[in-house]
C-alpha cells in the first residue's frame, strides 16, 4: 500500500492524537449513522483518494462561528459528544485542570532542573576546571535534545497514546535528576542533563497538543498562555532558587530538590492524568461549525432509546458507560486499527514544513528562545565577575524580572489575545478568524526588541544593574507571548494534525536555537555585547514583522489554498 494512499476509513487511525476533529468518515449503513441536529448536515462519505488534503479533514480551515446572535455565551467548538462522558471535552472542569496542570508541572520541572543550574555555572566551571564554552554545554546540548526528541515522542503518542508516554518519560526524568545529584564528574553531570532533556522533551509538543484535547477554541489562547508560562518559568524560577541553594548548600542540592519535586509530580501523572487522545466523527453544522460524535475504542454502534418515548428508537451511537478511575489508570488505549505502521507516524509530519503558519511559529519561537537563553548563559559570568562581583544568591535575583516578563507575556499572548479575538469575532458577525491572534504580536515585537538592545548596552557599558534587570525582563516577555500566540494560531489552522504540526514547531525551534547558542560565547567575545545583541534584536524584529505583514492580510487566502495541497498524509 502506498505511503500516501489511505482509504477514507483509516483517518481515525492515522490521526489518533487530534482531540477536536474526527478523521473518520461516517459509516455508510443508515442503521449506524448519527443523525445531525436540526439545521445541520451530515458529512458525506468520501471516496478513496491517492493523496489526502487538509480540506478533506477540516473543511472550515480554521474559520468557525463562536458567537450566536441569540446568546451571549460562546458556541462550543468543537461540540463535545452528548453520549460519551469519556470525551475529554466533557470532563468536569476540575478533572481537566488537574490533568493539564500535572503535565504543565512536568514541563516546568524539566527546565527547572536543567536550566536552573545556570546560576551555578560560574562555580561549576571552577569546581571541574572548565572554560565558559565548556560549562555552557550543560545547557546547550539539552536544548538540542529537547528539540530533536520531539520527533521521537510525538509519533509514539500518536500510535500508543499520550498517557504511557507521559508516565514513562516522567519516571525517567525523576531518575536522571537523582543521577545528576550524585554525579562525580563534569561528563556525568552533562549526560544526566542530556537524559533529563530526552525525558522532558515528551512534553514540548504533547503538552501544547493537550490544550486542544481538553479545551474549546475560545479557551485555547488563555490555556496555551498557562502552558507557556510553565515551560518558560522553569528557566527563570530555577536559576532564582538555585542561587539561594548554591549559596546555602551546593548545586547538588538543587538537583535533589528537582528530584523530590519530580517524584511527587510523577505520582500525580500516574494517578491523575488519563488518556486524552480521542477519536471523533465530524458533522458539519451551520457557519462551518464542527459538531462531533464519539467513536472511541471499543464503542459499539446501534440504536438508542429516545428520552420519554417508550418503544421509540432513534438511530445513533449507543451511550458509552463512564470509565472508572481504575480503568482510566490503564496505560493501554489501543493502536490504529488499519495498516498504519509506526514508521509512517514518524514520517507523516514532514510535509507540513511547507505550511507558512508552521514556519512562522517555529522561527518566532526559536529567536525568542535564543534571546532569553543567551542572557541565561551569560549573566552569571557577567554579574559574578568584576566589576559587579555578585554572589550566586544575588545573581539569581535577575530571574525575578525574567519571571515577571514571562507572566506578562503569557497574559498578553493568552488571555488578552482571547479577549481581542472575542471582540473581533463579535464585530464579524460571530465568525472567528485565526489571523486575529497575530495582531497582538506587536507587543512582544516592541518590548523585546528594545529589551535586547538595552541588555547589550548595559553589559558592554557596565551600566547600573537595573538596566540589565529591565533588559532581561523585556527579553523574557517574548518567550511566552510569541509561542502562545503562534502555536494557538497553528492549532487553529491545522487542527486535525495539530500534534504533528506542534511537534515540528517545538522540534525545529530548539534545533535552530542550538545553532545560534552554540556560538553565542565566541560571538560575544569577538564582537562585544552591543553588536551581538543588536544583531539578534534585528533578526527577531525582522521575523516577527515579516510574518505579521504576510499572514494578517493574506492568511485566510493562504489557509484555504494550503488546505487543498495534496501533501497531508
Coordinates of C-alpha atoms in Angstrom, one line a residue:
X1 CA 0.0 0.0 0.0
X2 CA 1.3 3.4 -0.9
X3 CA 2.5 5.7 1.9
X4 CA 0.0 8.3 0.9
X5 CA -2.8 6.0 -0.3
X6 CA -5.2 5.5 2.6
X7 CA -8.9 4.6 2.5
X8 CA -11.3 7.1 4.0
X9 CA -12.0 4.8 6.9
X10 CA -8.4 5.0 8.0
X11 CA -8.4 8.6 9.1
X12 CA -9.1 7.9 12.8
X13 CA -6.1 5.6 13.0
X14 CA -3.8 7.9 11.0
X15 CA -4.6 10.9 13.2
X16 CA -5.4 9.4 16.6
X17 CA -4.0 12.2 18.7
X18 CA -6.2 15.0 17.4
X19 CA -8.7 15.7 20.1
X20 CA -11.0 18.1 18.3
X21 CA -11.8 16.9 14.8
X22 CA -12.6 13.4 13.5
X23 CA -10.7 11.7 10.8
X24 CA -13.4 9.0 10.3
X25 CA -15.9 9.3 7.6
X26 CA -19.4 8.4 8.6
X27 CA -20.4 4.8 8.2
X28 CA -22.5 4.0 5.1
X29 CA -25.1 1.9 6.9
X30 CA -28.1 4.1 7.8
X31 CA -28.7 1.9 10.9
X32 CA -25.5 3.2 12.5
X33 CA -25.3 6.7 11.3
X34 CA -25.5 9.6 13.7
X35 CA -28.4 11.9 12.9
X36 CA -27.5 15.5 12.7
X37 CA -29.1 18.1 14.9
X38 CA -31.8 20.3 13.2
X39 CA -30.2 22.8 10.8
X40 CA -27.0 20.7 10.4
X41 CA -26.0 18.5 7.6
X42 CA -24.2 15.2 7.8
X43 CA -20.7 14.9 6.2
X44 CA -20.9 12.5 3.3
X45 CA -18.6 9.5 2.9
X46 CA -15.6 10.3 0.9
X47 CA -14.1 8.3 -1.9
X48 CA -10.7 6.8 -1.7
X49 CA -8.0 9.3 -2.5
X50 CA -4.5 8.9 -3.6
X51 CA -3.4 11.8 -1.5
X52 CA -5.1 13.4 1.5
X53 CA -5.7 17.1 1.7
X54 CA -6.3 19.1 4.8
X55 CA -9.6 20.3 3.4
X56 CA -10.9 16.8 3.3
X57 CA -10.3 16.6 7.1
X58 CA -11.1 20.1 8.2
X59 CA -13.5 21.9 5.8
X60 CA -13.5 25.2 7.7
X61 CA -9.7 25.7 7.6
X62 CA -10.0 27.4 11.0
X63 CA -12.8 29.9 10.2
X64 CA -15.6 28.9 12.7
X65 CA -18.6 30.6 14.3
X66 CA -18.1 31.0 18.0
X67 CA -20.9 33.5 18.8
X68 CA -24.6 33.5 18.1
X69 CA -26.8 36.5 17.9
X70 CA -29.3 34.7 20.1
X71 CA -27.0 34.1 23.1
X72 CA -24.1 35.9 24.8
X73 CA -22.5 32.6 25.6
X74 CA -19.8 31.3 23.2
X75 CA -20.6 28.4 20.9
X76 CA -18.6 25.3 22.0
X77 CA -16.3 24.5 19.1
X78 CA -15.8 21.6 18.7
X79 CA -19.0 20.2 20.2
X80 CA -18.4 17.5 22.8
X81 CA -20.1 14.2 22.4
X82 CA -23.5 14.2 24.2
X83 CA -23.4 10.4 24.6
X84 CA -19.9 9.7 25.8
X85 CA -18.9 11.0 29.3
X86 CA -15.3 9.9 28.5
X87 CA -14.9 12.6 25.9
X88 CA -12.1 14.8 27.3
X89 CA -14.1 17.9 26.3
X90 CA -16.9 16.7 28.6
X91 CA -14.7 16.1 31.6
X92 CA -15.6 18.1 34.8
X93 CA -13.5 21.3 34.9
X94 CA -11.6 20.1 38.0
X95 CA -10.5 16.9 36.2
X96 CA -9.4 18.9 33.2
X97 CA -7.4 21.3 35.3
X98 CA -5.8 18.6 37.4
X99 CA -4.6 16.6 34.3
X100 CA -3.5 19.8 32.5
X101 CA -1.6 21.3 35.4
X102 CA 0.1 17.9 36.1
X103 CA 1.7 18.0 32.6
X104 CA 2.4 21.7 32.9
X105 CA 4.3 20.9 36.2
X106 CA 6.2 18.1 34.4
X107 CA 7.2 20.7 31.7
X108 CA 8.2 23.2 34.4
X109 CA 10.4 20.7 36.3
X110 CA 12.2 19.8 33.1
X111 CA 13.5 23.3 32.7
X112 CA 13.8 23.9 36.5
X113 CA 16.3 21.0 36.9
X114 CA 18.3 21.6 33.8
X115 CA 18.1 25.4 33.2
X116 CA 18.1 26.2 36.9
X117 CA 21.8 25.3 37.1
X118 CA 22.8 28.5 35.1
X119 CA 23.2 30.4 38.4
X120 CA 25.8 27.8 39.4
X121 CA 27.7 27.8 36.1
X122 CA 30.5 30.0 37.3
X123 CA 31.1 27.8 40.4
X124 CA 30.7 24.6 38.4
X125 CA 33.4 25.9 36.0
X126 CA 35.7 26.4 38.9
X127 CA 35.0 23.1 40.5
X128 CA 35.5 21.0 37.4
X129 CA 38.1 23.3 35.9
X130 CA 36.1 24.0 32.7
X131 CA 36.0 27.1 30.5
X132 CA 32.9 29.2 29.8
X133 CA 32.1 27.5 26.5
X134 CA 32.6 24.0 28.0
X135 CA 30.4 24.8 31.0
X136 CA 27.6 26.2 28.8
X137 CA 27.3 22.7 27.2
X138 CA 25.3 21.8 30.3
X139 CA 22.5 23.8 28.8
X140 CA 23.3 23.8 25.1
X141 CA 23.2 20.1 24.4
X142 CA 20.0 19.6 26.4
X143 CA 18.4 22.3 24.3
X144 CA 19.2 20.4 21.2
X145 CA 17.9 17.1 22.7
X146 CA 14.7 18.8 23.9
X147 CA 14.0 19.7 20.2
X148 CA 15.2 16.5 18.5
X149 CA 13.3 14.0 20.6
X150 CA 10.0 15.7 19.9
X151 CA 10.3 13.7 16.7
X152 CA 10.6 10.6 18.8
X153 CA 7.9 11.0 21.5
X154 CA 5.0 12.5 19.4
X155 CA 4.8 9.6 16.9
X156 CA 4.8 7.2 19.8
X157 CA 2.0 9.1 21.5
X158 CA 0.0 9.2 18.2
X159 CA 0.4 5.4 18.0
X160 CA 0.2 4.2 21.6
X161 CA -1.4 7.2 23.3
X162 CA -0.2 10.2 25.4
X163 CA -0.6 8.6 28.8
X164 CA 2.0 5.8 28.5
X165 CA 4.5 8.3 27.1
X166 CA 3.9 10.8 30.0
X167 CA 4.2 8.1 32.6
X168 CA 7.4 6.6 31.1
X169 CA 9.2 9.9 30.5
X170 CA 8.3 11.5 33.9
X171 CA 9.7 8.4 35.7
X172 CA 12.9 8.7 33.6
X173 CA 13.2 12.4 34.4
X174 CA 13.0 11.6 38.1
X175 CA 15.8 9.0 37.8
X176 CA 18.0 11.4 35.8
X177 CA 17.8 14.1 38.5
X178 CA 19.0 11.6 41.1
X179 CA 21.8 10.7 38.7
X180 CA 22.8 14.4 38.4
X181 CA 22.8 15.0 42.1
X182 CA 25.2 12.0 42.6
X183 CA 27.4 12.9 39.6
X184 CA 31.2 12.9 40.4
X185 CA 32.5 14.3 37.1
X186 CA 31.5 17.0 34.7
X187 CA 30.8 14.4 32.0
X188 CA 28.5 12.5 34.3
X189 CA 26.6 15.7 35.1
X190 CA 26.4 16.6 31.4
X191 CA 25.0 13.2 30.5
X192 CA 22.4 13.3 33.3
X193 CA 21.2 16.7 31.9
X194 CA 21.0 15.2 28.4
X195 CA 19.0 12.2 29.6
X196 CA 16.7 14.5 31.5
X197 CA 16.2 16.6 28.4
X198 CA 15.4 13.4 26.5
X199 CA 12.7 12.6 29.0
X200 CA 11.4 16.1 29.3
X201 CA 11.1 16.6 25.5
X202 CA 8.0 14.5 25.6
X203 CA 6.0 17.5 26.9
X204 CA 7.3 20.1 24.5
X205 CA 4.7 19.4 21.8
X206 CA 2.4 16.9 23.5
X207 CA 1.7 19.4 26.4
X208 CA 0.7 22.0 23.9
X209 CA -1.4 19.5 21.9
X210 CA -3.1 18.6 25.2
X211 CA -4.6 22.1 25.2
X212 CA -6.5 21.1 22.1
X213 CA -7.6 17.8 23.7
X214 CA -9.2 19.4 26.7
X215 CA -10.3 23.0 25.8
X216 CA -12.5 24.7 23.2
X217 CA -11.5 27.3 20.6
X218 CA -12.4 30.3 22.7
X219 CA -10.3 29.0 25.7
X220 CA -7.2 27.9 23.9
X221 CA -5.3 31.2 24.0
X222 CA -5.5 31.5 27.7
X223 CA -4.7 27.9 28.4
X224 CA -1.8 28.0 25.9
X225 CA -0.5 31.0 27.9
X226 CA -0.6 29.0 31.1
X227 CA 1.3 26.2 29.5
X228 CA 3.9 28.5 28.1
X229 CA 4.3 30.2 31.4
X230 CA 5.1 26.9 33.0
X231 CA 7.6 25.8 30.3
X232 CA 9.4 29.2 30.4
X233 CA 9.0 29.6 34.2
X234 CA 11.4 26.7 34.8
X235 CA 14.2 28.8 33.2
X236 CA 13.6 31.8 35.5
X237 CA 12.4 30.3 38.8
X238 CA 15.0 27.5 38.5
X239 CA 18.1 29.8 38.5
X240 CA 16.4 32.0 41.1
X241 CA 16.0 29.1 43.5
X242 CA 19.4 27.7 42.6
X243 CA 21.1 30.9 43.5
X244 CA 20.0 30.6 47.1
X245 CA 20.5 26.9 47.2
X246 CA 24.1 27.2 45.9
X247 CA 25.0 29.8 48.5
X248 CA 23.4 27.9 51.4
X249 CA 24.2 24.4 50.4
X250 CA 25.6 23.4 47.0
X251 CA 24.5 23.0 43.4
X252 CA 23.9 19.3 44.1
X253 CA 21.1 20.2 46.4
X254 CA 19.4 22.0 43.5
X255 CA 19.3 18.6 41.7
X256 CA 18.0 16.9 44.8
X257 CA 15.2 19.4 45.2
X258 CA 14.3 18.9 41.5
X259 CA 14.3 15.1 42.0
X260 CA 12.0 15.3 45.0
X261 CA 9.5 17.6 43.2
X262 CA 9.6 15.4 40.1
X263 CA 8.9 12.3 42.2
X264 CA 5.8 13.9 43.6
X265 CA 4.7 15.0 40.1
X266 CA 5.4 11.5 38.8
X267 CA 2.8 10.2 41.3
X268 CA 0.2 12.8 40.1
X269 CA 0.9 11.9 36.4
X270 CA 0.4 8.2 37.2
X271 CA -2.8 8.7 39.2
X272 CA -4.5 11.8 37.7
X273 CA -3.7 12.1 34.0
X274 CA -6.0 9.8 32.0
X275 CA -5.6 9.3 28.3
X276 CA -6.7 12.4 26.4
X277 CA -6.4 11.0 22.9
X278 CA -9.9 10.8 21.5
X279 CA -11.5 9.9 18.1
X280 CA -14.3 12.0 16.7
X281 CA -16.8 11.7 13.8
X282 CA -17.2 15.0 12.1
X283 CA -20.6 16.6 11.5
X284 CA -20.6 19.9 9.7
X285 CA -23.1 22.5 11.0
X286 CA -24.2 26.0 10.2
X287 CA -21.5 28.6 9.8
X288 CA -18.8 25.9 9.3
X289 CA -19.0 24.8 12.9
X290 CA -17.6 21.4 13.7
X291 CA -20.0 19.2 15.6
X292 CA -18.7 15.8 16.7
X293 CA -20.0 12.5 17.9
X294 CA -17.7 10.0 19.6
X295 CA -16.2 6.9 18.1
X296 CA -14.0 5.7 20.9
X297 CA -12.1 2.5 21.0
X298 CA -14.3 -0.5 21.7
X299 CA -17.5 1.5 21.4
X300 CA -20.4 -0.3 19.8
X301 CA -22.9 1.4 17.5
X302 CA -26.6 0.7 17.3
X303 CA -29.9 2.1 18.3
X304 CA -30.6 4.1 21.5
X305 CA -33.9 4.9 23.0
X306 CA -35.1 8.5 23.0
X307 CA -35.9 10.0 26.3
X308 CA -39.5 10.0 27.2
X309 CA -40.5 8.0 24.2
X310 CA -41.2 4.4 25.2
X311 CA -40.6 1.9 22.5
X312 CA -39.5 4.6 20.0
X313 CA -35.9 4.3 18.9
X314 CA -33.7 6.7 17.0
X315 CA -30.6 5.9 15.0
X316 CA -27.4 6.9 16.7
X317 CA -24.5 5.8 18.8
X318 CA -25.0 3.7 21.9
X319 CA -24.4 5.7 25.0
X320 CA -21.0 4.8 26.4
X321 CA -20.6 3.9 30.1
X322 CA -18.3 6.2 32.0
X323 CA -14.9 4.7 32.7
X324 CA -14.0 4.1 36.4
X325 CA -10.9 5.6 37.9
X326 CA -9.1 2.3 37.8
X327 CA -10.0 1.9 34.1
X328 CA -8.5 5.3 33.4
X329 CA -5.2 4.2 35.0
X330 CA -4.6 1.8 32.2
X331 CA -1.6 2.6 30.1
X332 CA -3.1 0.9 27.0
X333 CA -5.7 2.8 24.9
X334 CA -5.3 0.8 21.7
X335 CA -3.3 1.4 18.5
X336 CA -4.5 2.3 15.0
X337 CA -6.9 -0.4 13.6
X338 CA -5.8 -0.2 10.0
X339 CA -2.4 -0.9 8.5
X340 CA -0.8 2.4 9.5
X341 CA 2.6 1.4 10.9
X342 CA 4.7 3.2 13.5
X343 CA 7.3 4.2 10.9
X344 CA 4.6 6.1 8.9
X345 CA 3.8 8.0 12.1
X346 CA 7.4 9.2 12.2
X347 CA 7.4 10.3 8.5
X348 CA 3.9 11.8 8.2
X349 CA 4.6 15.3 9.8
X350 CA 7.4 16.2 7.5
X351 CA 5.4 17.6 4.6
X352 CA 3.9 20.2 7.0
X353 CA 7.2 22.1 6.9
X354 CA 5.7 23.7 3.7
X355 CA 3.0 25.5 5.6
X356 CA 3.6 29.2 6.3
X357 CA 2.0 29.1 9.8
X358 CA 4.4 26.4 10.9
X359 CA 7.4 28.3 9.5
X360 CA 6.4 31.5 11.2
X361 CA 5.7 29.8 14.6
X362 CA 8.9 27.9 14.8
X363 CA 11.1 30.8 13.7
X364 CA 9.4 33.2 16.1
X365 CA 9.6 30.8 18.9
X366 CA 13.3 29.9 18.1
X367 CA 14.5 33.5 18.1
X368 CA 12.6 34.3 21.3
X369 CA 14.2 31.3 23.0
X370 CA 17.7 32.3 21.7
X371 CA 17.4 35.8 23.2
X372 CA 16.3 34.5 26.6
X373 CA 18.7 31.6 26.9
X374 CA 21.6 33.8 25.7
X375 CA 21.0 36.0 28.8
X376 CA 20.7 32.9 31.0
X377 CA 24.0 31.5 29.8
X378 CA 26.0 34.8 30.1
X379 CA 24.6 36.6 33.1
X380 CA 26.4 34.6 35.8
X381 CA 29.8 35.3 34.0
X382 CA 28.9 39.0 33.9
X383 CA 27.4 39.5 37.4
X384 CA 29.6 37.1 39.4
X385 CA 32.9 38.5 37.9
X386 CA 34.3 42.0 38.4
X387 CA 33.2 44.8 38.4
X388 CA 29.9 43.5 39.7
X389 CA 31.3 40.6 41.7
X390 CA 27.9 39.4 43.0
X391 CA 27.3 36.2 44.9
X392 CA 25.2 33.4 43.3
X393 CA 22.3 34.4 45.6
X394 CA 22.2 38.0 44.4
X395 CA 22.9 36.9 40.8
X396 CA 19.8 34.7 40.9
X397 CA 17.7 37.7 41.6
X398 CA 18.0 38.7 37.9
X399 CA 15.4 36.0 37.3
X400 CA 12.7 37.9 39.1
X401 CA 12.3 40.4 36.2
X402 CA 12.6 37.4 33.9
X403 CA 9.7 35.6 35.7
X404 CA 7.7 38.8 35.6
X405 CA 8.3 39.1 31.9
X406 CA 7.2 35.5 31.4
X407 CA 3.9 36.2 33.4
X408 CA 3.1 39.4 31.4
X409 CA 4.0 37.7 28.1
X410 CA 1.7 34.7 28.8
X411 CA -1.1 37.1 29.9
X412 CA -0.7 39.2 26.7
X413 CA -0.4 36.2 24.4
X414 CA -3.1 34.2 26.1
X415 CA -5.9 35.9 28.0
X416 CA -5.5 39.3 26.2
X417 CA -5.5 37.6 22.8
X418 CA -8.6 35.6 23.6
X419 CA -10.4 38.8 24.6
X420 CA -9.2 40.6 21.5
X421 CA -10.3 37.7 19.3
X422 CA -13.7 37.6 21.0
X423 CA -14.1 41.3 20.3
X424 CA -13.1 40.9 16.7
X425 CA -15.4 37.9 16.1
X426 CA -18.4 39.8 17.6
X427 CA -17.7 42.6 15.1
X428 CA -17.5 39.9 12.3
X429 CA -21.0 38.5 13.0
X430 CA -19.6 35.9 15.4
X431 CA -17.1 34.5 13.0
X432 CA -13.6 33.7 14.3
X433 CA -10.6 34.1 12.0
X434 CA -7.3 32.6 13.3
X435 CA -5.3 35.6 12.0
X436 CA -7.0 37.7 14.7
X437 CA -4.4 36.3 17.1
X438 CA -1.5 37.7 15.2
X439 CA -2.3 41.4 15.7
X440 CA -1.0 41.4 19.3
X441 CA 2.4 40.2 18.1
X442 CA 3.1 43.9 18.1
X443 CA 3.5 43.9 21.9
X444 CA 6.5 41.4 22.0
X445 CA 7.9 43.0 18.9
X446 CA 8.3 46.4 20.5
X447 CA 9.0 45.3 24.1
X448 CA 11.6 42.5 23.4
X449 CA 13.3 44.3 20.6
X450 CA 14.0 47.2 22.9
X451 CA 15.0 45.0 25.9
X452 CA 17.5 43.1 23.8
X453 CA 19.3 46.3 22.9
X454 CA 19.1 47.6 26.5
X455 CA 20.8 44.4 27.9
X456 CA 23.6 44.5 25.3
X457 CA 24.4 48.2 26.0
X458 CA 24.0 47.6 29.8
X459 CA 26.7 44.9 29.9
X460 CA 29.2 46.5 27.5
X461 CA 29.0 49.9 29.0
X462 CA 28.9 48.5 32.6
X463 CA 25.7 50.4 33.3
X464 CA 23.8 50.2 36.6
X465 CA 22.5 46.7 37.3
X466 CA 18.9 47.9 36.9
X467 CA 19.5 48.2 33.1
X468 CA 20.4 44.5 33.0
X469 CA 17.3 43.6 35.0
X470 CA 14.9 45.6 33.0
X471 CA 16.5 44.3 29.7
X472 CA 16.2 40.7 30.8
X473 CA 12.5 41.2 31.9
X474 CA 11.7 42.7 28.5
X475 CA 13.5 40.0 26.6
X476 CA 11.6 37.3 28.6
X477 CA 8.3 38.8 27.6
X478 CA 8.7 37.3 24.1
X479 CA 9.5 33.7 25.3
X480 CA 5.8 33.3 26.4
X481 CA 4.0 35.8 24.3
X482 CA 5.3 34.8 20.8
X483 CA 4.8 31.0 21.1
X484 CA 1.5 31.3 22.9
X485 CA 0.1 33.4 20.0
X486 CA 1.7 31.5 17.1
X487 CA 1.2 27.9 18.4
X488 CA -2.5 28.7 19.1
X489 CA -2.6 30.0 15.5
X490 CA -1.0 26.8 14.2
X491 CA -3.6 24.8 16.1
X492 CA -6.5 26.9 14.7
X493 CA -5.2 26.4 11.1
X494 CA -4.2 22.8 11.2
X495 CA -6.5 21.4 13.9
X496 CA -6.8 17.7 12.6
X497 CA -3.0 17.4 12.6
X498 CA -2.2 19.8 15.4
X499 CA 0.1 17.4 17.4
X500 CA 2.3 16.8 14.4
X501 CA 2.4 20.5 13.5
X502 CA 3.3 21.5 17.1
X503 CA 6.0 18.8 17.0
X504 CA 7.6 20.5 14.0
X505 CA 7.4 23.8 15.8
X506 CA 8.9 22.7 19.0
X507 CA 11.5 20.4 17.5
X508 CA 12.6 22.8 14.9
X509 CA 12.9 25.8 17.2
X510 CA 15.2 24.0 19.5
X511 CA 17.5 22.9 16.7
X512 CA 17.6 26.5 15.4
X513 CA 18.2 27.8 18.9
X514 CA 21.0 25.3 19.5
X515 CA 22.8 26.5 16.3
X516 CA 22.6 30.2 17.5
X517 CA 23.5 29.5 21.1
X518 CA 26.4 27.1 20.4
X519 CA 28.3 30.1 19.0
X520 CA 27.0 32.8 21.4
X521 CA 30.0 32.9 23.7
X522 CA 32.6 33.1 20.8
X523 CA 30.3 35.7 19.1
X524 CA 30.2 37.9 22.2
X525 CA 33.9 37.5 22.8
X526 CA 34.7 38.6 19.2
X527 CA 32.3 41.5 18.6
X528 CA 31.1 42.5 22.0
X529 CA 27.7 42.6 23.7
X530 CA 26.3 45.6 21.8
X531 CA 26.8 44.3 18.3
X532 CA 25.9 40.7 19.3
X533 CA 22.6 41.6 21.0
X534 CA 21.8 44.3 18.5
X535 CA 22.1 41.8 15.6
X536 CA 19.9 39.4 17.5
X537 CA 17.3 42.1 18.0
X538 CA 17.3 42.9 14.3
X539 CA 16.8 39.3 13.4
X540 CA 14.0 38.9 15.9
X541 CA 12.2 42.1 14.7
X542 CA 12.5 41.1 11.0
X543 CA 11.0 37.6 11.6
X544 CA 8.0 39.0 13.6
X545 CA 7.3 41.9 11.2
X546 CA 7.5 39.8 8.0
X547 CA 5.2 37.2 9.5
X548 CA 2.6 39.7 10.5
X549 CA 2.9 41.6 7.2
X550 CA 2.2 38.4 5.3
X551 CA -0.2 36.4 7.4
X552 CA -2.5 39.1 8.8
X553 CA -3.7 40.4 5.4
X554 CA -3.2 37.2 3.4
X555 CA -3.5 34.4 6.0
X556 CA -7.1 33.5 5.1
X557 CA -6.2 33.0 1.4
X558 CA -3.1 31.1 2.4
X559 CA -5.1 28.8 4.7
X560 CA -7.7 28.0 2.0
X561 CA -5.0 27.4 -0.6
X562 CA -2.8 25.2 1.5
X563 CA -5.9 23.2 2.6
X564 CA -6.0 21.9 -1.0
X565 CA -2.3 21.0 -1.2
X566 CA -2.1 17.2 -1.6
X567 CA 0.7 16.7 0.9
X568 CA -1.1 15.9 4.1
X569 CA -0.9 12.1 4.7

